């Protein structure tokens, strides 16, 4: 979002007594030294909070003021050095800035207040009647993102949570927020024949009298998803046997090797459908959903946007069907009384590509975030900058290649049938982009 400025003016009394308010003093009157504690950010360490020896940290003055009964006012001069602290007010604190460091009279300007660490300079947490006057509160640009959540960092100047407080003569500015982190990019290629041929290519069929070489070919892909080439059919004395289907079942009919019985002279695996069928390719993963910019969450922790959703993994390719086995009757290259050769198994399907990760949501630029609070704003300006962009979704992984079906056992022209080639895996789905962060001078909930 773009930069926004809002000014709010009210004639409601602030509650601070005129003799304690430098704006109400006339002539060259200074604040009475007994009125409170004093802070000069440029002062030396070791101050005691008097006008002659002020504190140099606002937190020290507030802690000391809260020990007094009643709580004493805290005056902060408009020094050449700004306040660089994140402060939490949780009681009845009175903070007054914009006074001269030498005379403790009204300085004609506001005290600069920021937090160089990128945090929230002022938090009003459950205050009963806090008063903040005469400051220019600036939230620094908070670029970057959380590496764990990928959420872009937010720039929030003032956060009020269940607070009752008055803000008078205060300029509140939020700066640019951070972009969300990009989603995980999957690299390389999913497991497949290109990386491990022996793990994906089918098992050759056994020769006459040997049916041990026709077992199915199984591979376990990442995520516990399996793919297998169908086993070749066993040889037999009187009749050949079908090979089995490859898995997963992604086509109709599935890759099932045909009957290998040579019922007539000149029987052929290709012509008589004895070879295993080729497995189908795996399904591509779905893209992840984009983050929704209108449903971010506001809380005492700040702003949390909606990340993009991760894609889904690609599916594995189907294994090829097993080749049919042949009978052995003495006329097919086998010795009379031997079982025929077994069919070759199909190749295992290539694994599906892993999904890309979703992008992180952009951070928010909010001058004043009010949650369940009652605030009186008098001569207060609110300015916000651009919210962060959502991160890009990550790319899905390239799928793995399917294995090749193995040859059946035996010798041509009496050999058993070949297993089917397997299908390639499906590509991993890309992740969705994160939602952009909002920009608002004041946001409440």
Short mmCIF file of C-alpha atoms in Angstrom, two decimals:
data_model
loop_
_atom_site.label_atom_id
_atom_site.label_comp_id
_atom_site.label_asym_id
_atom_site.label_seq_id
_atom_site.Cartn_x
_atom_site.Cartn_y
_atom_site.Cartn_z
CA UNK A 1 0.00 0.00 0.00
CA UNK A 2 1.00 3.63 -0.36
CA UNK A 3 1.83 6.24 2.22
CA UNK A 4 -1.12 7.53 4.25
CA UNK A 5 -1.34 10.44 6.70
CA UNK A 6 -4.22 11.10 9.10
CA UNK A 7 -4.50 13.96 11.59
CA UNK A 8 -6.90 13.71 14.55
CA UNK A 9 -7.77 16.74 16.70
CA UNK A 10 -9.86 16.82 19.86
CA UNK A 11 -10.66 19.54 22.38
CA UNK A 12 -10.96 17.04 25.23
CA UNK A 13 -8.74 17.91 28.19
CA UNK A 14 -5.62 15.81 28.58
CA UNK A 15 -5.84 15.64 32.34
CA UNK A 16 -2.34 17.04 32.97
CA UNK A 17 -2.30 20.05 35.29
CA UNK A 18 -1.21 23.33 33.63
CA UNK A 19 1.67 23.91 36.02
CA UNK A 20 3.17 20.58 34.91
CA UNK A 21 2.63 21.21 31.20
CA UNK A 22 5.43 23.16 29.43
CA UNK A 23 2.96 24.21 26.73
CA UNK A 24 0.83 25.97 29.35
CA UNK A 25 3.68 27.85 31.05
CA UNK A 26 3.86 31.56 30.19
CA UNK A 27 6.85 33.76 29.48
CA UNK A 28 10.19 32.23 30.33
CA UNK A 29 8.84 29.93 33.02
CA UNK A 30 10.59 26.59 33.39
CA UNK A 31 9.09 23.41 34.69
CA UNK A 32 9.37 23.30 38.48
CA UNK A 33 12.18 20.84 39.38
CA UNK A 34 9.85 19.17 41.88
CA UNK A 35 7.26 18.34 39.22
CA UNK A 36 8.88 15.12 38.06
CA UNK A 37 11.90 13.34 36.70
CA UNK A 38 13.95 14.53 33.73
CA UNK A 39 15.56 12.80 30.76
CA UNK A 40 18.16 14.04 28.27
CA UNK A 41 19.12 11.29 25.77
CA UNK A 42 22.49 13.04 25.26
CA UNK A 43 23.33 13.16 28.97
CA UNK A 44 26.14 11.17 30.56
CA UNK A 45 25.54 7.87 32.30
CA UNK A 46 24.79 7.87 36.02
CA UNK A 47 22.11 10.55 36.12
CA UNK A 48 19.66 10.78 39.01
CA UNK A 49 16.71 12.31 37.12
CA UNK A 50 17.13 15.89 38.31
CA UNK A 51 17.27 18.83 35.92
CA UNK A 52 20.95 19.27 36.69
CA UNK A 53 21.76 15.54 36.29
CA UNK A 54 19.05 13.96 34.12
CA UNK A 55 18.71 10.32 33.18
CA UNK A 56 19.82 9.43 29.64
CA UNK A 57 17.45 6.48 29.30
CA UNK A 58 13.68 6.82 29.30
CA UNK A 59 13.26 3.34 30.78
CA UNK A 60 15.27 4.34 33.87
CA UNK A 61 13.11 7.40 34.44
CA UNK A 62 9.86 5.45 34.05
CA UNK A 63 11.02 2.76 36.47
CA UNK A 64 11.96 5.41 39.04
CA UNK A 65 8.73 7.36 38.51
CA UNK A 66 6.59 4.26 39.16
CA UNK A 67 8.26 3.80 42.54
CA UNK A 68 6.89 7.18 43.66
CA UNK A 69 3.38 7.61 45.10
CA UNK A 70 1.71 9.09 43.21
CA UNK A 71 3.57 8.26 39.99
CA UNK A 72 5.70 11.23 39.00
CA UNK A 73 5.73 12.86 35.58
CA UNK A 74 8.65 12.22 33.21
CA UNK A 75 9.96 15.08 31.05
CA UNK A 76 12.15 14.33 28.04
CA UNK A 77 14.00 17.16 26.35
CA UNK A 78 14.32 17.56 22.60
CA UNK A 79 18.00 16.68 22.56
CA UNK A 80 20.22 16.39 19.53
CA UNK A 81 20.11 12.65 20.29
CA UNK A 82 16.79 10.83 19.82
CA UNK A 83 15.36 8.27 22.18
CA UNK A 84 16.30 4.85 20.87
CA UNK A 85 14.31 2.56 23.14
CA UNK A 86 11.25 0.33 22.96
CA UNK A 87 9.08 1.34 25.93
CA UNK A 88 6.07 -0.41 27.46
CA UNK A 89 3.67 1.68 29.56
CA UNK A 90 1.34 -0.39 31.74
CA UNK A 91 0.11 1.92 34.51
CA UNK A 92 -0.58 5.66 34.88
CA UNK A 93 2.62 7.05 33.41
CA UNK A 94 2.81 10.69 32.22
CA UNK A 95 5.44 11.35 29.56
CA UNK A 96 6.02 14.89 28.29
CA UNK A 97 8.51 15.68 25.54
CA UNK A 98 9.34 18.79 23.54
CA UNK A 99 11.16 20.72 26.24
CA UNK A 100 14.53 22.49 26.04
CA UNK A 101 17.45 20.57 27.52
CA UNK A 102 19.08 23.64 29.03
CA UNK A 103 16.12 25.65 30.34
CA UNK A 104 13.40 22.94 30.68
CA UNK A 105 11.00 25.30 28.95
CA UNK A 106 8.84 24.50 25.93
CA UNK A 107 11.26 23.92 23.04
CA UNK A 108 8.87 24.60 20.18
CA UNK A 109 9.41 21.10 18.75
CA UNK A 110 8.89 17.45 19.56
CA UNK A 111 11.27 14.94 21.09
CA UNK A 112 12.39 12.33 18.56
CA UNK A 113 11.59 8.77 19.63
CA UNK A 114 12.44 5.58 17.77
CA UNK A 115 13.71 2.05 18.30
CA UNK A 116 16.73 1.27 16.20
CA UNK A 117 16.23 -2.49 16.53
CA UNK A 118 13.17 -2.32 14.27
CA UNK A 119 10.71 -2.96 17.09
CA UNK A 120 7.66 -1.01 18.28
CA UNK A 121 8.85 2.20 20.01
CA UNK A 122 5.76 2.62 22.24
CA UNK A 123 3.44 -0.08 23.59
CA UNK A 124 0.48 0.84 25.80
CA UNK A 125 -0.36 -2.40 27.59
CA UNK A 126 -3.44 -2.27 29.83
CA UNK A 127 -2.73 1.32 30.93
CA UNK A 128 -5.35 3.02 33.11
CA UNK A 129 -4.72 6.68 32.30
CA UNK A 130 -1.35 7.07 30.60
CA UNK A 131 -0.51 10.40 28.98
CA UNK A 132 2.03 10.87 26.15
CA UNK A 133 2.73 14.37 24.85
CA UNK A 134 5.22 16.20 22.66
CA UNK A 135 6.90 13.34 20.76
CA UNK A 136 7.64 12.37 17.20
CA UNK A 137 7.42 8.58 17.34
CA UNK A 138 9.01 6.85 14.35
CA UNK A 139 9.01 3.13 13.63
CA UNK A 140 12.10 2.40 11.58
CA UNK A 141 11.87 0.54 8.25
CA UNK A 142 11.64 -3.12 9.20
CA UNK A 143 12.78 -4.92 6.08
CA UNK A 144 13.43 -8.62 5.81
CA UNK A 145 11.39 -11.55 7.07
CA UNK A 146 11.29 -14.23 9.73
CA UNK A 147 13.29 -17.19 8.39
CA UNK A 148 11.06 -19.68 10.20
CA UNK A 149 7.62 -18.42 9.18
CA UNK A 150 8.66 -16.43 6.05
CA UNK A 151 6.42 -13.60 7.34
CA UNK A 152 7.62 -10.15 6.32
CA UNK A 153 8.56 -7.87 9.22
CA UNK A 154 6.10 -5.12 10.14
CA UNK A 155 6.76 -1.48 10.96
CA UNK A 156 4.42 -0.44 13.81
CA UNK A 157 5.01 2.78 15.71
CA UNK A 158 2.48 2.56 18.57
CA UNK A 159 0.59 -0.50 19.83
CA UNK A 160 -2.27 -0.04 22.31
CA UNK A 161 -3.64 -3.26 23.83
CA UNK A 162 -6.51 -2.93 26.28
CA UNK A 163 -5.30 0.55 27.14
CA UNK A 164 -6.88 3.81 28.31
CA UNK A 165 -4.57 6.64 27.32
CA UNK A 166 -4.24 10.16 25.95
CA UNK A 167 -1.93 11.18 23.14
CA UNK A 168 -1.42 14.93 22.67
CA UNK A 169 0.74 16.83 20.20
CA UNK A 170 2.26 13.59 18.91
CA UNK A 171 3.42 12.70 15.41
CA UNK A 172 3.28 8.94 14.79
CA UNK A 173 5.04 7.51 11.72
CA UNK A 174 5.35 3.96 10.44
CA UNK A 175 7.95 3.18 7.80
CA UNK A 176 8.21 0.58 5.07
CA UNK A 177 7.53 -3.04 6.00
CA UNK A 178 9.43 -6.11 4.85
CA UNK A 179 8.57 -8.39 1.98
CA UNK A 180 7.62 -11.96 2.72
CA UNK A 181 10.22 -14.64 2.09
CA UNK A 182 10.06 -16.71 -1.07
CA UNK A 183 8.78 -20.26 -0.76
CA UNK A 184 11.08 -23.28 -0.92
CA UNK A 185 12.37 -24.03 -4.40
CA UNK A 186 12.73 -27.74 -5.03
CA UNK A 187 15.95 -28.47 -6.87
CA UNK A 188 17.30 -31.39 -8.82
CA UNK A 189 15.17 -34.24 -10.11
CA UNK A 190 13.04 -36.77 -8.28
CA UNK A 191 14.42 -40.34 -8.11
CA UNK A 192 14.06 -42.25 -11.35
CA UNK A 193 15.91 -44.25 -13.96
CA UNK A 194 18.12 -41.25 -14.72
CA UNK A 195 19.71 -41.52 -11.26
CA UNK A 196 19.52 -45.27 -10.52
CA UNK A 197 18.75 -47.49 -13.53
CA UNK A 198 19.20 -50.71 -11.56
CA UNK A 199 16.55 -49.60 -9.07
CA UNK A 200 13.91 -48.87 -11.71
CA UNK A 201 14.52 -51.23 -14.65
CA UNK A 202 12.63 -54.50 -14.56
CA UNK A 203 14.07 -57.91 -13.64
CA UNK A 204 14.79 -60.26 -16.57
CA UNK A 205 12.76 -63.41 -16.84
CA UNK A 206 14.23 -66.80 -15.99
CA UNK A 207 15.25 -69.36 -18.61
CA UNK A 208 13.78 -72.82 -19.05
CA UNK A 209 13.38 -74.48 -15.69
CA UNK A 210 14.13 -71.21 -13.82
CA UNK A 211 11.37 -68.92 -12.65
CA UNK A 212 13.36 -66.92 -10.12
CA UNK A 213 14.06 -63.90 -12.27
CA UNK A 214 10.54 -62.62 -12.76
CA UNK A 215 9.76 -60.89 -9.47
CA UNK A 216 8.14 -57.48 -9.42
CA UNK A 217 10.31 -54.37 -9.31
CA UNK A 218 9.47 -52.14 -6.31
CA UNK A 219 10.76 -48.66 -5.46
CA UNK A 220 9.75 -46.55 -2.46
CA UNK A 221 9.65 -42.87 -3.39
CA UNK A 222 10.10 -39.99 -0.89
CA UNK A 223 7.04 -39.58 1.30
CA UNK A 224 6.35 -43.32 1.46
CA UNK A 225 4.71 -43.55 -1.97
CA UNK A 226 5.61 -46.75 -3.80
CA UNK A 227 5.70 -47.70 -7.46
CA UNK A 228 6.28 -51.17 -8.86
CA UNK A 229 6.68 -52.91 -12.16
CA UNK A 230 4.48 -55.96 -12.50
CA UNK A 231 6.05 -59.40 -12.10
CA UNK A 232 6.51 -61.47 -15.21
CA UNK A 233 4.36 -64.53 -15.59
CA UNK A 234 5.76 -67.92 -14.55
CA UNK A 235 6.59 -70.51 -17.13
CA UNK A 236 4.80 -73.83 -16.90
CA UNK A 237 4.69 -77.25 -18.53
CA UNK A 238 1.27 -77.11 -20.07
CA UNK A 239 0.34 -73.45 -20.18
CA UNK A 240 2.02 -70.07 -19.85
CA UNK A 241 0.94 -67.49 -17.24
CA UNK A 242 0.02 -63.85 -17.42
CA UNK A 243 2.29 -61.26 -15.95
CA UNK A 244 0.87 -59.01 -13.22
CA UNK A 245 -0.12 -55.35 -13.28
CA UNK A 246 2.21 -52.52 -12.49
CA UNK A 247 1.28 -50.08 -9.69
CA UNK A 248 -0.12 -47.58 -9.05
CA UNK A 249 -3.09 -48.17 -11.35
CA UNK A 250 -3.22 -44.99 -13.44
CA UNK A 251 -4.71 -46.29 -16.68
CA UNK A 252 -7.55 -48.48 -17.90
CA UNK A 253 -6.80 -51.19 -18.70
CA UNK A 254 -3.76 -51.42 -16.44
CA UNK A 255 -0.37 -52.60 -17.60
CA UNK A 256 -0.92 -56.34 -17.43
CA UNK A 257 1.31 -58.78 -19.33
CA UNK A 258 -0.55 -61.12 -21.68
CA UNK A 259 -0.87 -64.90 -21.64
CA UNK A 260 2.39 -66.41 -22.80
CA UNK A 261 1.06 -69.76 -24.01
CA UNK A 262 2.23 -70.45 -27.57
CA UNK A 263 -0.98 -72.17 -28.68
CA UNK A 264 0.07 -72.26 -32.31
CA UNK A 265 3.28 -72.46 -34.21
CA UNK A 266 4.63 -69.00 -34.79
CA UNK A 267 3.07 -67.56 -31.62
CA UNK A 268 4.68 -64.11 -30.98
CA UNK A 269 4.70 -61.96 -27.85
CA UNK A 270 4.09 -58.73 -29.75
CA UNK A 271 1.44 -60.04 -32.10
CA UNK A 272 -0.37 -62.08 -29.47
CA UNK A 273 -0.26 -59.41 -26.73
CA UNK A 274 2.12 -61.23 -24.45
CA UNK A 275 4.31 -58.22 -23.70
CA UNK A 276 3.60 -56.09 -20.64
CA UNK A 277 1.75 -52.85 -21.21
CA UNK A 278 3.50 -49.48 -20.73
CA UNK A 279 2.66 -47.73 -17.46
CA UNK A 280 0.96 -44.35 -17.51
CA UNK A 281 2.72 -41.16 -16.48
CA UNK A 282 2.18 -39.74 -12.99
CA UNK A 283 -0.15 -36.84 -12.36
CA UNK A 284 1.33 -33.37 -11.96
CA UNK A 285 1.05 -31.77 -8.53
CA UNK A 286 -1.43 -28.94 -8.00
CA UNK A 287 -0.26 -25.35 -7.49
CA UNK A 288 -0.54 -23.97 -3.98
CA UNK A 289 -3.19 -21.37 -3.19
CA UNK A 290 -2.22 -17.72 -2.94
CA UNK A 291 -2.36 -15.96 0.41
CA UNK A 292 -5.49 -13.85 1.00
CA UNK A 293 -4.62 -10.25 1.80
CA UNK A 294 -7.92 -9.38 3.49
CA UNK A 295 -7.78 -11.91 6.32
CA UNK A 296 -4.58 -11.14 8.18
CA UNK A 297 -4.52 -11.31 11.98
CA UNK A 298 -3.95 -8.43 14.42
CA UNK A 299 -2.86 -9.23 17.94
CA UNK A 300 -0.69 -7.96 20.75
CA UNK A 301 2.20 -9.53 18.85
CA UNK A 302 1.52 -7.25 15.87
CA UNK A 303 0.39 -8.33 12.42
CA UNK A 304 0.45 -11.78 10.83
CA UNK A 305 -0.55 -12.14 7.18
CA UNK A 306 -1.49 -15.18 5.16
CA UNK A 307 1.28 -17.16 3.55
CA UNK A 308 0.77 -18.84 0.22
CA UNK A 309 -0.02 -22.53 0.31
CA UNK A 310 2.48 -25.18 -0.68
CA UNK A 311 1.83 -27.09 -3.89
CA UNK A 312 1.19 -30.80 -3.87
CA UNK A 313 3.69 -33.45 -4.83
CA UNK A 314 3.57 -34.97 -8.26
CA UNK A 315 2.34 -38.53 -8.45
CA UNK A 316 4.63 -41.45 -9.32
CA UNK A 317 4.47 -42.99 -12.75
CA UNK A 318 2.72 -46.33 -13.06
CA UNK A 319 4.91 -49.40 -13.32
CA UNK A 320 4.90 -51.40 -16.53
CA UNK A 321 3.02 -54.68 -16.65
CA UNK A 322 4.85 -57.98 -16.43
CA UNK A 323 5.48 -60.02 -19.55
CA UNK A 324 3.74 -63.37 -20.02
CA UNK A 325 5.51 -66.66 -19.28
CA UNK A 326 5.68 -69.55 -21.80
CA UNK A 327 4.86 -73.21 -21.49
CA UNK A 328 7.53 -75.82 -21.85
CA UNK A 329 6.53 -78.85 -23.88
CA UNK A 330 9.73 -79.65 -25.70
CA UNK A 331 8.80 -77.57 -28.73
CA UNK A 332 9.76 -74.15 -27.37
CA UNK A 333 13.44 -74.45 -26.81
CA UNK A 334 13.10 -76.20 -23.46
CA UNK A 335 13.91 -79.83 -22.67
CA UNK A 336 10.83 -82.05 -22.49
CA UNK A 337 9.52 -81.98 -18.94
CA UNK A 338 11.01 -78.58 -18.07
CA UNK A 339 8.85 -75.59 -17.27
CA UNK A 340 8.98 -72.81 -19.78
CA UNK A 341 10.81 -69.51 -19.35
CA UNK A 342 9.24 -66.74 -17.25
CA UNK A 343 8.35 -63.26 -18.46
CA UNK A 344 10.36 -60.15 -17.63
CA UNK A 345 8.99 -57.77 -15.02
CA UNK A 346 7.89 -54.25 -15.86
CA UNK A 347 9.93 -51.22 -14.89
CA UNK A 348 9.10 -49.23 -11.76
CA UNK A 349 7.55 -45.81 -12.34
CA UNK A 350 9.55 -42.64 -11.88
CA UNK A 351 8.91 -40.76 -8.64
CA UNK A 352 6.84 -37.58 -8.63
CA UNK A 353 8.50 -34.23 -8.06
CA UNK A 354 8.26 -32.63 -4.64
CA UNK A 355 6.05 -29.58 -4.25
CA UNK A 356 7.29 -26.00 -4.04
CA UNK A 357 6.73 -24.12 -0.79
CA UNK A 358 4.33 -21.22 -0.34
CA UNK A 359 5.63 -17.66 -0.17
CA UNK A 360 5.47 -15.64 3.05
CA UNK A 361 3.06 -12.77 3.63
CA UNK A 362 4.33 -9.21 3.45
CA UNK A 363 4.62 -7.18 6.64
CA UNK A 364 2.33 -4.29 7.58
CA UNK A 365 3.04 -0.58 7.94
CA UNK A 366 0.78 0.67 10.77
CA UNK A 367 1.25 3.94 12.63
CA UNK A 368 -1.18 3.14 15.47
CA UNK A 369 -2.49 -0.36 16.16
CA UNK A 370 -5.30 -0.23 18.71
CA UNK A 371 -6.75 -3.44 20.19
CA UNK A 372 -9.64 -3.06 22.63
CA UNK A 373 -8.38 0.35 23.72
CA UNK A 374 -9.92 3.73 24.53
CA UNK A 375 -7.66 6.50 23.25
CA UNK A 376 -8.02 10.27 23.26
CA UNK A 377 -6.07 11.84 20.40
CA UNK A 378 -5.41 15.58 20.46
CA UNK A 379 -3.37 17.16 17.66
CA UNK A 380 -2.05 13.77 16.59
CA UNK A 381 -0.89 12.96 13.05
CA UNK A 382 -0.64 9.39 11.79
CA UNK A 383 1.45 8.39 8.78
CA UNK A 384 2.05 4.97 7.29
CA UNK A 385 4.24 3.78 4.42
CA UNK A 386 4.11 0.82 2.05
CA UNK A 387 3.22 -2.64 3.25
CA UNK A 388 5.55 -5.44 2.18
CA UNK A 389 5.03 -7.56 -0.89
CA UNK A 390 4.16 -11.22 -0.52
CA UNK A 391 6.93 -13.71 -1.23
CA UNK A 392 6.92 -15.77 -4.39
CA UNK A 393 5.88 -19.40 -4.35
CA UNK A 394 8.65 -21.94 -4.82
CA UNK A 395 9.12 -24.08 -7.89
CA UNK A 396 8.14 -27.74 -7.90
CA UNK A 397 10.68 -30.46 -8.58
CA UNK A 398 11.30 -32.11 -11.93
CA UNK A 399 9.88 -35.65 -11.95
CA UNK A 400 11.88 -38.87 -12.21
CA UNK A 401 12.06 -41.06 -15.34
CA UNK A 402 10.37 -44.44 -15.38
CA UNK A 403 12.35 -47.68 -15.65
CA UNK A 404 12.52 -49.94 -18.69
CA UNK A 405 10.78 -53.28 -18.84
CA UNK A 406 13.04 -56.34 -18.82
CA UNK A 407 13.25 -59.07 -21.45
CA UNK A 408 11.61 -62.42 -20.87
CA UNK A 409 13.75 -65.52 -20.40
CA UNK A 410 14.54 -68.15 -22.99
CA UNK A 411 15.86 -67.92 -26.53
CA UNK A 412 14.14 -66.49 -29.56
CA UNK A 413 11.81 -67.39 -31.03
CA UNK A 414 10.68 -69.30 -27.96
CA UNK A 415 11.55 -66.74 -25.32
CA UNK A 416 9.00 -65.48 -22.81
CA UNK A 417 7.61 -61.96 -23.14
CA UNK A 418 9.04 -58.58 -22.24
CA UNK A 419 7.84 -56.45 -19.34
CA UNK A 420 6.37 -53.03 -20.04
CA UNK A 421 8.22 -49.75 -19.67
CA UNK A 422 7.13 -47.59 -16.73
CA UNK A 423 5.70 -44.10 -16.84
CA UNK A 424 7.53 -40.98 -15.75
CA UNK A 425 6.53 -39.28 -12.52
CA UNK A 426 4.49 -36.08 -12.45
CA UNK A 427 6.05 -32.66 -11.83
CA UNK A 428 5.72 -31.19 -8.35
CA UNK A 429 3.23 -28.36 -8.03
CA UNK A 430 4.54 -24.80 -7.47
CA UNK A 431 3.78 -22.99 -4.23
CA UNK A 432 1.38 -20.07 -4.04
CA UNK A 433 2.51 -16.49 -3.43
CA UNK A 434 2.07 -14.87 -0.03
CA UNK A 435 -0.39 -12.04 0.59
CA UNK A 436 0.85 -8.46 0.45
CA UNK A 437 0.97 -6.57 3.73
CA UNK A 438 -1.45 -3.72 4.52
CA UNK A 439 -0.68 -0.06 5.00
CA UNK A 440 -2.80 1.91 7.43
CA UNK A 441 -2.37 4.97 9.61
CA UNK A 442 -4.56 3.42 12.30
CA UNK A 443 -5.87 -0.09 12.65
CA UNK A 444 -8.08 -1.41 15.40
CA UNK A 445 -9.75 -4.57 16.53
#
